[in-house]
PDB file of C-alpha atoms in Angstrom:
ATOM      1  CA  MET A   1       5.471 -14.268  14.334  1.00 44.00           C
ATOM      2  CA  LEU A   2       6.983 -10.683  12.178  1.00 44.00           C
ATOM      3  CA  GLN A   3       5.263  -8.394  14.095  1.00 44.00           C
ATOM      4  CA  ASP A   4       8.190  -7.383  15.563  1.00 43.00           C
ATOM      5  CA  ALA A   5      10.756  -6.458  13.195  1.00 47.00           C
ATOM      6  CA  GLY A   6       8.689  -3.756  12.174  1.00 72.00           C
ATOM      7  CA  GLY A   7       5.682  -3.322   8.983  1.00 86.00           C
ATOM      8  CA  GLU A   8       7.704  -2.746   6.631  1.00 90.00           C
ATOM      9  CA  ALA A   9      10.625  -5.316   7.296  1.00 94.00           C
ATOM     10  CA  ALA A  10       8.021  -7.516   8.576  1.00 95.00           C
ATOM     11  CA  ILE A  11       6.325  -7.343   5.672  1.00 96.00           C
ATOM     12  CA  GLU A  12       9.086  -7.527   3.021  1.00 95.00           C
ATOM     13  CA  GLU A  13      10.781 -10.769   4.626  1.00 95.00           C
ATOM     14  CA  LEU A  14       7.300 -11.907   4.503  1.00 96.00           C
ATOM     15  CA  ALA A  15       7.343 -10.907   0.171  1.00 96.00           C
ATOM     16  CA  ALA A  16      10.601 -13.130   0.819  1.00 96.00           C
ATOM     17  CA  VAL A  17       8.879 -16.288   2.096  1.00 96.00           C
ATOM     18  CA  ILE A  18       6.053 -16.566   0.117  1.00 96.00           C
ATOM     19  CA  GLY A  19       8.781 -15.949  -3.009  1.00 94.00           C
ATOM     20  CA  GLU A  20      10.645 -19.156  -2.008  1.00 94.00           C
ATOM     21  CA  CYS A  21       7.010 -20.963  -1.410  1.00 94.00           C
ATOM     22  CA  ARG A  22       6.077 -24.668  -2.208  1.00 94.00           C
ATOM     23  CA  LYS A  23       3.538 -25.542  -0.410  1.00 93.00           C
ATOM     24  CA  CYS A  24       1.372 -26.719  -3.205  1.00 93.00           C
ATOM     25  CA  PRO A  25       1.747 -27.010  -6.767  1.00 92.00           C
ATOM     26  CA  LEU A  26       1.073 -23.779  -8.608  1.00 92.00           C
ATOM     27  CA  TRP A  27       4.695 -22.386  -8.394  1.00 93.00           C
ATOM     28  CA  GLU A  28       5.950 -24.570 -10.974  1.00 91.00           C
ATOM     29  CA  ASN A  29       4.908 -23.410 -13.654  1.00 89.00           C
ATOM     30  CA  THR A  30       4.946 -19.415 -12.799  1.00 94.00           C
ATOM     31  CA  HIS A  31       7.607 -16.593 -13.444  1.00 94.00           C
ATOM     32  CA  HIS A  32       7.298 -15.056 -10.447  1.00 95.00           C
ATOM     33  CA  ALA A  33       5.220 -14.642  -7.168  1.00 96.00           C
ATOM     34  CA  VAL A  34       3.219 -11.649  -6.350  1.00 97.00           C
ATOM     35  CA  PRO A  35       2.916 -11.467  -2.120  1.00 96.00           C
ATOM     36  CA  GLY A  36       1.771  -7.946  -2.654  1.00 96.00           C
ATOM     37  CA  GLU A  37       2.672  -4.664  -2.150  1.00 96.00           C
ATOM     38  CA  GLY A  38       1.635  -1.270  -0.927  1.00 96.00           C
ATOM     39  CA  ASN A  39       1.798   1.021   2.374  1.00 96.00           C
ATOM     40  CA  PRO A  40       2.925  -1.552   5.442  1.00 95.00           C
ATOM     41  CA  ARG A  41       0.774   0.843   7.760  1.00 94.00           C
ATOM     42  CA  ALA A  42      -2.130   0.899   5.252  1.00 96.00           C
ATOM     43  CA  ASP A  43      -5.608   1.480   6.622  1.00 96.00           C
ATOM     44  CA  LEU A  44      -7.049   0.398   3.828  1.00 98.00           C
ATOM     45  CA  MET A  45      -6.095  -3.150   2.073  1.00 98.00           C
ATOM     46  CA  PHE A  46      -7.822  -5.144  -0.934  1.00 98.00           C
ATOM     47  CA  ILE A  47      -7.380  -8.899  -1.461  1.00 98.00           C
ATOM     48  CA  GLY A  48      -8.162 -10.253  -4.883  1.00 96.00           C
ATOM     49  CA  GLU A  49      -7.961 -14.225  -5.910  1.00 94.00           C
ATOM     50  CA  ALA A  50      -4.283 -14.833  -7.776  1.00 95.00           C
ATOM     51  CA  PRO A  51      -2.556 -13.259  -9.605  1.00 94.00           C
ATOM     52  CA  GLY A  52      -2.615 -13.348 -13.775  1.00 92.00           C
ATOM     53  CA  LYS A  53      -0.087 -13.281 -16.731  1.00 92.00           C
ATOM     54  CA  GLN A  54       0.442  -9.341 -16.193  1.00 93.00           C
ATOM     55  CA  GLU A  55       1.336 -10.155 -12.375  1.00 95.00           C
ATOM     56  CA  ASP A  56       3.072 -13.045 -12.234  1.00 94.00           C
ATOM     57  CA  LEU A  57       5.504 -11.956 -15.148  1.00 95.00           C
ATOM     58  CA  THR A  58       6.067  -8.210 -13.016  1.00 96.00           C
ATOM     59  CA  GLY A  59       5.784 -10.831  -9.674  1.00 96.00           C
ATOM     60  CA  ARG A  60       3.077  -7.165  -8.957  1.00 96.00           C
ATOM     61  CA  PRO A  61      -0.053  -7.254  -7.606  1.00 96.00           C
ATOM     62  CA  PHE A  62      -3.110  -5.786 -10.256  1.00 95.00           C
ATOM     63  CA  VAL A  63      -0.905  -4.393 -12.921  1.00 93.00           C
ATOM     64  CA  GLY A  64      -2.956  -5.199 -15.816  1.00 89.00           C
ATOM     65  CA  ARG A  65      -6.420  -3.714 -17.363  1.00 91.00           C
ATOM     66  CA  ALA A  66      -8.134  -4.236 -13.925  1.00 92.00           C
ATOM     67  CA  GLY A  67      -5.308  -2.766 -12.536  1.00 94.00           C
ATOM     68  CA  LYS A  68      -5.645   0.093 -14.413  1.00 95.00           C
ATOM     69  CA  LEU A  69      -9.100   0.532 -14.135  1.00 96.00           C
ATOM     70  CA  LEU A  70      -8.408  -0.178  -9.637  1.00 96.00           C
ATOM     71  CA  GLU A  71      -6.072   2.573  -9.845  1.00 96.00           C
ATOM     72  CA  GLY A  72      -9.127   4.807 -11.204  1.00 96.00           C
ATOM     73  CA  LEU A  73     -11.307   3.814  -8.594  1.00 96.00           C
ATOM     74  CA  LEU A  74      -9.144   4.582  -6.172  1.00 97.00           C
ATOM     75  CA  LEU A  75      -8.550   8.118  -7.750  1.00 97.00           C
ATOM     76  CA  GLY A  76     -12.151   8.911  -7.103  1.00 95.00           C
ATOM     77  CA  ILE A  77     -11.695   8.370  -3.592  1.00 96.00           C
ATOM     78  CA  GLY A  78      -8.582  10.204  -3.048  1.00 95.00           C
ATOM     79  CA  LEU A  79      -6.020   7.721  -2.846  1.00 97.00           C
ATOM     80  CA  THR A  80      -3.012   6.149  -4.691  1.00 96.00           C
ATOM     81  CA  ARG A  81      -1.885   2.805  -4.774  1.00 96.00           C
ATOM     82  CA  ASP A  82       0.780   4.054  -2.543  1.00 95.00           C
ATOM     83  CA  ASP A  83      -1.772   4.608   0.286  1.00 96.00           C
ATOM     84  CA  VAL A  84      -3.235   0.743   0.700  1.00 97.00           C
ATOM     85  CA  PHE A  85      -1.654  -2.662   0.199  1.00 98.00           C
ATOM     86  CA  ILE A  86      -2.564  -4.795  -2.267  1.00 98.00           C
ATOM     87  CA  ALA A  87      -3.182  -8.648  -2.060  1.00 97.00           C
ATOM     88  CA  ASN A  88      -4.291 -11.468  -3.468  1.00 97.00           C
ATOM     89  CA  ILE A  89      -5.009 -14.667  -2.051  1.00 96.00           C
ATOM     90  CA  VAL A  90      -3.422 -17.026  -3.277  1.00 96.00           C
ATOM     91  CA  LYS A  91       0.435 -15.791  -4.608  1.00 97.00           C
ATOM     92  CA  HIS A  92       1.536 -17.937  -7.302  1.00 97.00           C
ATOM     93  CA  ARG A  93      -0.487 -17.652 -10.693  1.00 95.00           C
ATOM     94  CA  PRO A  94      -3.789 -21.035 -10.928  1.00 94.00           C
ATOM     95  CA  PRO A  95      -2.774 -22.454 -15.114  1.00 92.00           C
ATOM     96  CA  GLY A  96      -4.919 -21.063 -17.289  1.00 87.00           C
ATOM     97  CA  ASN A  97      -6.155 -18.588 -14.834  1.00 86.00           C
ATOM     98  CA  ARG A  98      -7.919 -21.204 -13.544  1.00 90.00           C
ATOM     99  CA  ASP A  99      -9.498 -20.422  -9.716  1.00 89.00           C
ATOM    100  CA  PRO A 100      -7.523 -21.337  -7.259  1.00 91.00           C
ATOM    101  CA  ARG A 101      -8.445 -24.553  -5.521  1.00 92.00           C
ATOM    102  CA  GLU A 102      -9.520 -25.400  -1.850  1.00 92.00           C
ATOM    103  CA  GLU A 103      -6.357 -27.107  -1.302  1.00 94.00           C
ATOM    104  CA  GLU A 104      -4.079 -23.942  -2.732  1.00 94.00           C
ATOM    105  CA  ILE A 105      -6.278 -21.919  -0.596  1.00 94.00           C
ATOM    106  CA  ARG A 106      -5.560 -23.462   2.408  1.00 93.00           C
ATOM    107  CA  ALA A 107      -1.680 -23.590   1.887  1.00 94.00           C
ATOM    108  CA  CYS A 108      -0.735 -20.271   0.860  1.00 95.00           C
ATOM    109  CA  THR A 109      -3.672 -18.054   3.278  1.00 95.00           C
ATOM    110  CA  PRO A 110      -1.267 -17.781   6.194  1.00 96.00           C
ATOM    111  CA  TYR A 111       0.820 -15.883   4.343  1.00 97.00           C
ATOM    112  CA  LEU A 112      -1.730 -13.292   3.591  1.00 97.00           C
ATOM    113  CA  GLU A 113      -3.271 -13.813   7.309  1.00 96.00           C
ATOM    114  CA  GLU A 114      -0.322 -12.535   8.540  1.00 96.00           C
ATOM    115  CA  GLN A 115      -0.108  -9.548   6.092  1.00 96.00           C
ATOM    116  CA  ILE A 116      -3.431  -8.682   7.774  1.00 96.00           C
ATOM    117  CA  ARG A 117      -2.141  -9.148  10.954  1.00 95.00           C
ATOM    118  CA  ILE A 118       1.105  -6.935  10.132  1.00 95.00           C
ATOM    119  CA  ILE A 119      -0.505  -4.118   8.096  1.00 96.00           C
ATOM    120  CA  GLY A 120      -3.800  -4.292  10.759  1.00 95.00           C
ATOM    121  CA  PRO A 121      -5.755  -2.226   8.381  1.00 96.00           C
ATOM    122  CA  LYS A 122      -8.944  -0.380   9.013  1.00 96.00           C
ATOM    123  CA  VAL A 123     -10.748  -1.376   6.243  1.00 98.00           C
ATOM    124  CA  ILE A 124     -10.404  -4.712   3.869  1.00 98.00           C
ATOM    125  CA  VAL A 125     -11.989  -4.838   0.319  1.00 98.00           C
ATOM    126  CA  MET A 126     -12.661  -8.159  -1.144  1.00 98.00           C
ATOM    127  CA  LEU A 127     -12.330  -7.925  -4.342  1.00 97.00           C
ATOM    128  CA  GLY A 128     -14.523 -11.071  -5.722  1.00 95.00           C
ATOM    129  CA  ARG A 129     -16.405 -13.862  -4.873  1.00 93.00           C
ATOM    130  CA  HIS A 130     -13.288 -16.093  -3.771  1.00 93.00           C
ATOM    131  CA  SER A 131     -11.719 -13.687  -1.621  1.00 95.00           C
ATOM    132  CA  SER A 132     -14.801 -12.281  -0.312  1.00 97.00           C
ATOM    133  CA  ARG A 133     -15.995 -16.256   0.779  1.00 95.00           C
ATOM    134  CA  TYR A 134     -12.552 -17.031   2.403  1.00 95.00           C
ATOM    135  CA  ILE A 135     -12.692 -13.492   4.376  1.00 96.00           C
ATOM    136  CA  LEU A 136     -16.334 -13.179   5.361  1.00 97.00           C
ATOM    137  CA  SER A 137     -15.778 -16.766   6.549  1.00 96.00           C
ATOM    138  CA  PHE A 138     -14.004 -16.101   9.778  1.00 95.00           C
ATOM    139  CA  LEU A 139     -17.434 -13.677  10.408  1.00 95.00           C
ATOM    140  CA  SER A 140     -19.936 -16.914   9.531  1.00 95.00           C
ATOM    141  CA  VAL A 141     -21.176 -14.830   6.805  1.00 95.00           C
ATOM    142  CA  GLU A 142     -22.187 -16.833   3.299  1.00 94.00           C
ATOM    143  CA  PHE A 143     -23.906 -16.090   0.322  1.00 96.00           C
ATOM    144  CA  ASP A 144     -24.356 -17.476  -2.821  1.00 94.00           C
ATOM    145  CA  ARG A 145     -23.488 -14.062  -5.240  1.00 95.00           C
ATOM    146  CA  ILE A 146     -21.272 -11.704  -4.595  1.00 95.00           C
ATOM    147  CA  THR A 147     -23.823  -9.120  -6.290  1.00 95.00           C
ATOM    148  CA  GLU A 148     -26.058 -10.039  -3.228  1.00 95.00           C
ATOM    149  CA  ILE A 149     -23.496  -8.669  -1.032  1.00 97.00           C
ATOM    150  CA  ARG A 150     -21.281  -6.412  -2.813  1.00 97.00           C
ATOM    151  CA  GLY A 151     -20.704  -2.816  -1.134  1.00 97.00           C
ATOM    152  CA  THR A 152     -22.198  -4.498   2.312  1.00 97.00           C
ATOM    153  CA  VAL A 153     -20.303  -3.679   5.119  1.00 97.00           C
ATOM    154  CA  TYR A 154     -19.455  -5.799   7.636  1.00 97.00           C
ATOM    155  CA  ARG A 155     -17.766  -5.019  11.161  1.00 96.00           C
ATOM    156  CA  GLY A 156     -16.274  -7.854  12.771  1.00 94.00           C
ATOM    157  CA  VAL A 157     -12.457  -8.747  14.629  1.00 94.00           C
ATOM    158  CA  LEU A 158      -9.913 -10.106  12.592  1.00 93.00           C
ATOM    159  CA  PHE A 159      -6.413 -11.884  13.455  1.00 88.00           C
ATOM    160  CA  GLY A 160      -6.860  -9.230  16.496  1.00 86.00           C
ATOM    161  CA  HIS A 161      -7.548  -5.938  14.395  1.00 87.00           C
ATOM    162  CA  PRO A 162     -10.791  -4.385  14.677  1.00 94.00           C
ATOM    163  CA  VAL A 163     -11.620  -3.869  11.039  1.00 96.00           C
ATOM    164  CA  ARG A 164     -14.480  -3.497   8.291  1.00 97.00           C
ATOM    165  CA  LEU A 165     -14.740  -5.591   5.892  1.00 98.00           C
ATOM    166  CA  ILE A 166     -16.201  -4.593   2.124  1.00 98.00           C
ATOM    167  CA  PRO A 167     -16.864  -7.471  -0.010  1.00 98.00           C
ATOM    168  CA  THR A 168     -17.479  -5.467  -4.544  1.00 98.00           C
ATOM    169  CA  LEU A 169     -17.302  -6.821  -7.111  1.00 97.00           C
ATOM    170  CA  HIS A 170     -13.520  -8.057  -9.099  1.00 95.00           C
ATOM    171  CA  PRO A 171     -12.285  -4.916 -11.069  1.00 95.00           C
ATOM    172  CA  ALA A 172     -11.851  -7.585 -14.269  1.00 92.00           C
ATOM    173  CA  ALA A 173     -15.570  -8.432 -14.141  1.00 92.00           C
ATOM    174  CA  ALA A 174     -16.496  -4.614 -15.257  1.00 92.00           C
ATOM    175  CA  LEU A 175     -13.811  -4.933 -18.525  1.00 91.00           C
ATOM    176  CA  TYR A 176     -16.346  -7.651 -19.449  1.00 89.00           C
ATOM    177  CA  ASN A 177     -19.794  -6.199 -18.739  1.00 91.00           C
ATOM    178  CA  PRO A 178     -19.785  -2.688 -18.201  1.00 86.00           C
ATOM    179  CA  GLY A 179     -22.689  -2.516 -16.513  1.00 89.00           C
ATOM    180  CA  TYR A 180     -20.254  -3.681 -13.193  1.00 94.00           C
ATOM    181  CA  ARG A 181     -18.827  -0.351 -13.723  1.00 93.00           C
ATOM    182  CA  GLU A 182     -21.319   1.722 -11.500  1.00 94.00           C
ATOM    183  CA  SER A 183     -22.156  -0.779  -9.264  1.00 95.00           C
ATOM    184  CA  LEU A 184     -17.962  -0.878  -8.414  1.00 96.00           C
ATOM    185  CA  GLU A 185     -18.664   3.205  -8.448  1.00 96.00           C
ATOM    186  CA  GLU A 186     -21.260   2.419  -6.111  1.00 96.00           C
ATOM    187  CA  ASP A 187     -19.204   0.368  -4.075  1.00 97.00           C
ATOM    188  CA  PHE A 188     -16.123   2.832  -4.084  1.00 97.00           C
ATOM    189  CA  ARG A 189     -17.962   5.765  -2.457  1.00 97.00           C
ATOM    190  CA  VAL A 190     -18.546   2.984   0.131  1.00 97.00           C
ATOM    191  CA  ILE A 191     -15.446   2.220   1.012  1.00 98.00           C
ATOM    192  CA  GLY A 192     -14.653   6.564   0.773  1.00 96.00           C
ATOM    193  CA  HIS A 193     -17.129   6.977   3.603  1.00 96.00           C
ATOM    194  CA  GLU A 194     -15.859   3.665   5.756  1.00 96.00           C
ATOM    195  CA  LEU A 195     -12.291   5.474   4.932  1.00 95.00           C
ATOM    196  CA  ALA A 196     -13.243   8.877   6.488  1.00 93.00           C
ATOM    197  CA  ALA A 197     -15.617   6.962   9.303  1.00 91.00           C
ATOM    198  CA  ALA A 198     -12.322   5.450  10.842  1.00 85.00           C
ATOM    199  CA  GLY A 199     -10.951   8.216  10.782  1.00 75.00           C
ATOM    200  CA  ASP A 200      -7.455   9.788   9.340  1.00 50.00           C
ATOM    201  CA  PHE A 201      -8.387   9.713   5.304  1.00 44.00           C
ATOM    202  CA  THR A 202     -10.158  12.651   3.623  1.00 40.00           C
ATOM    203  CA  THR A 203     -12.722  11.504   0.822  1.00 40.00           C
ATOM    204  CA  GLN A 204     -13.363  13.224  -2.658  1.00 42.00           C
ATOM    205  CA  ASP A 205     -17.709  12.674  -2.934  1.00 38.00           C
TER     206      ASP A 205
END
């Protein structure tokens, strides 16, 4: 659809389309769409669930406390936000930070799929159960709890690109359950090693 415009231009054009999207009612009580941001040629892509309050106010993903934790985890494997692309499965904040509904996910995920096609990441990390369930459905992987599969590496082809898929906990979970911080750090070590195996990155142990 937009690949021929070049990576950066295609991502910007898609962001403009997302900003005007009215395919579901989520936009009605929000300040900004949150299309996603980062390196349009990133080898590593993060997919979260939905924007929160700070994301809605700024139009940027993961800028609150969970975002600070994510940035710290990235630094632990020698990366910054500028090295990766960060998006969500829905692009407007659900009221009261509720879970996105199935019809909202169906309406919004074609944008996410197009982002994946444009960027062509080598590794995709799904943050939390909603994004993990959606992305892993393409590989017919089912699970009950994110803790059962976190840190597992799934290899497959997604929208024409060979990719390694890694589900992990949402950073927000670690803010409320400090025990999850160690699990996230373990999973990020896996992410670093998978990036190194995929090429083009030097990681820190």
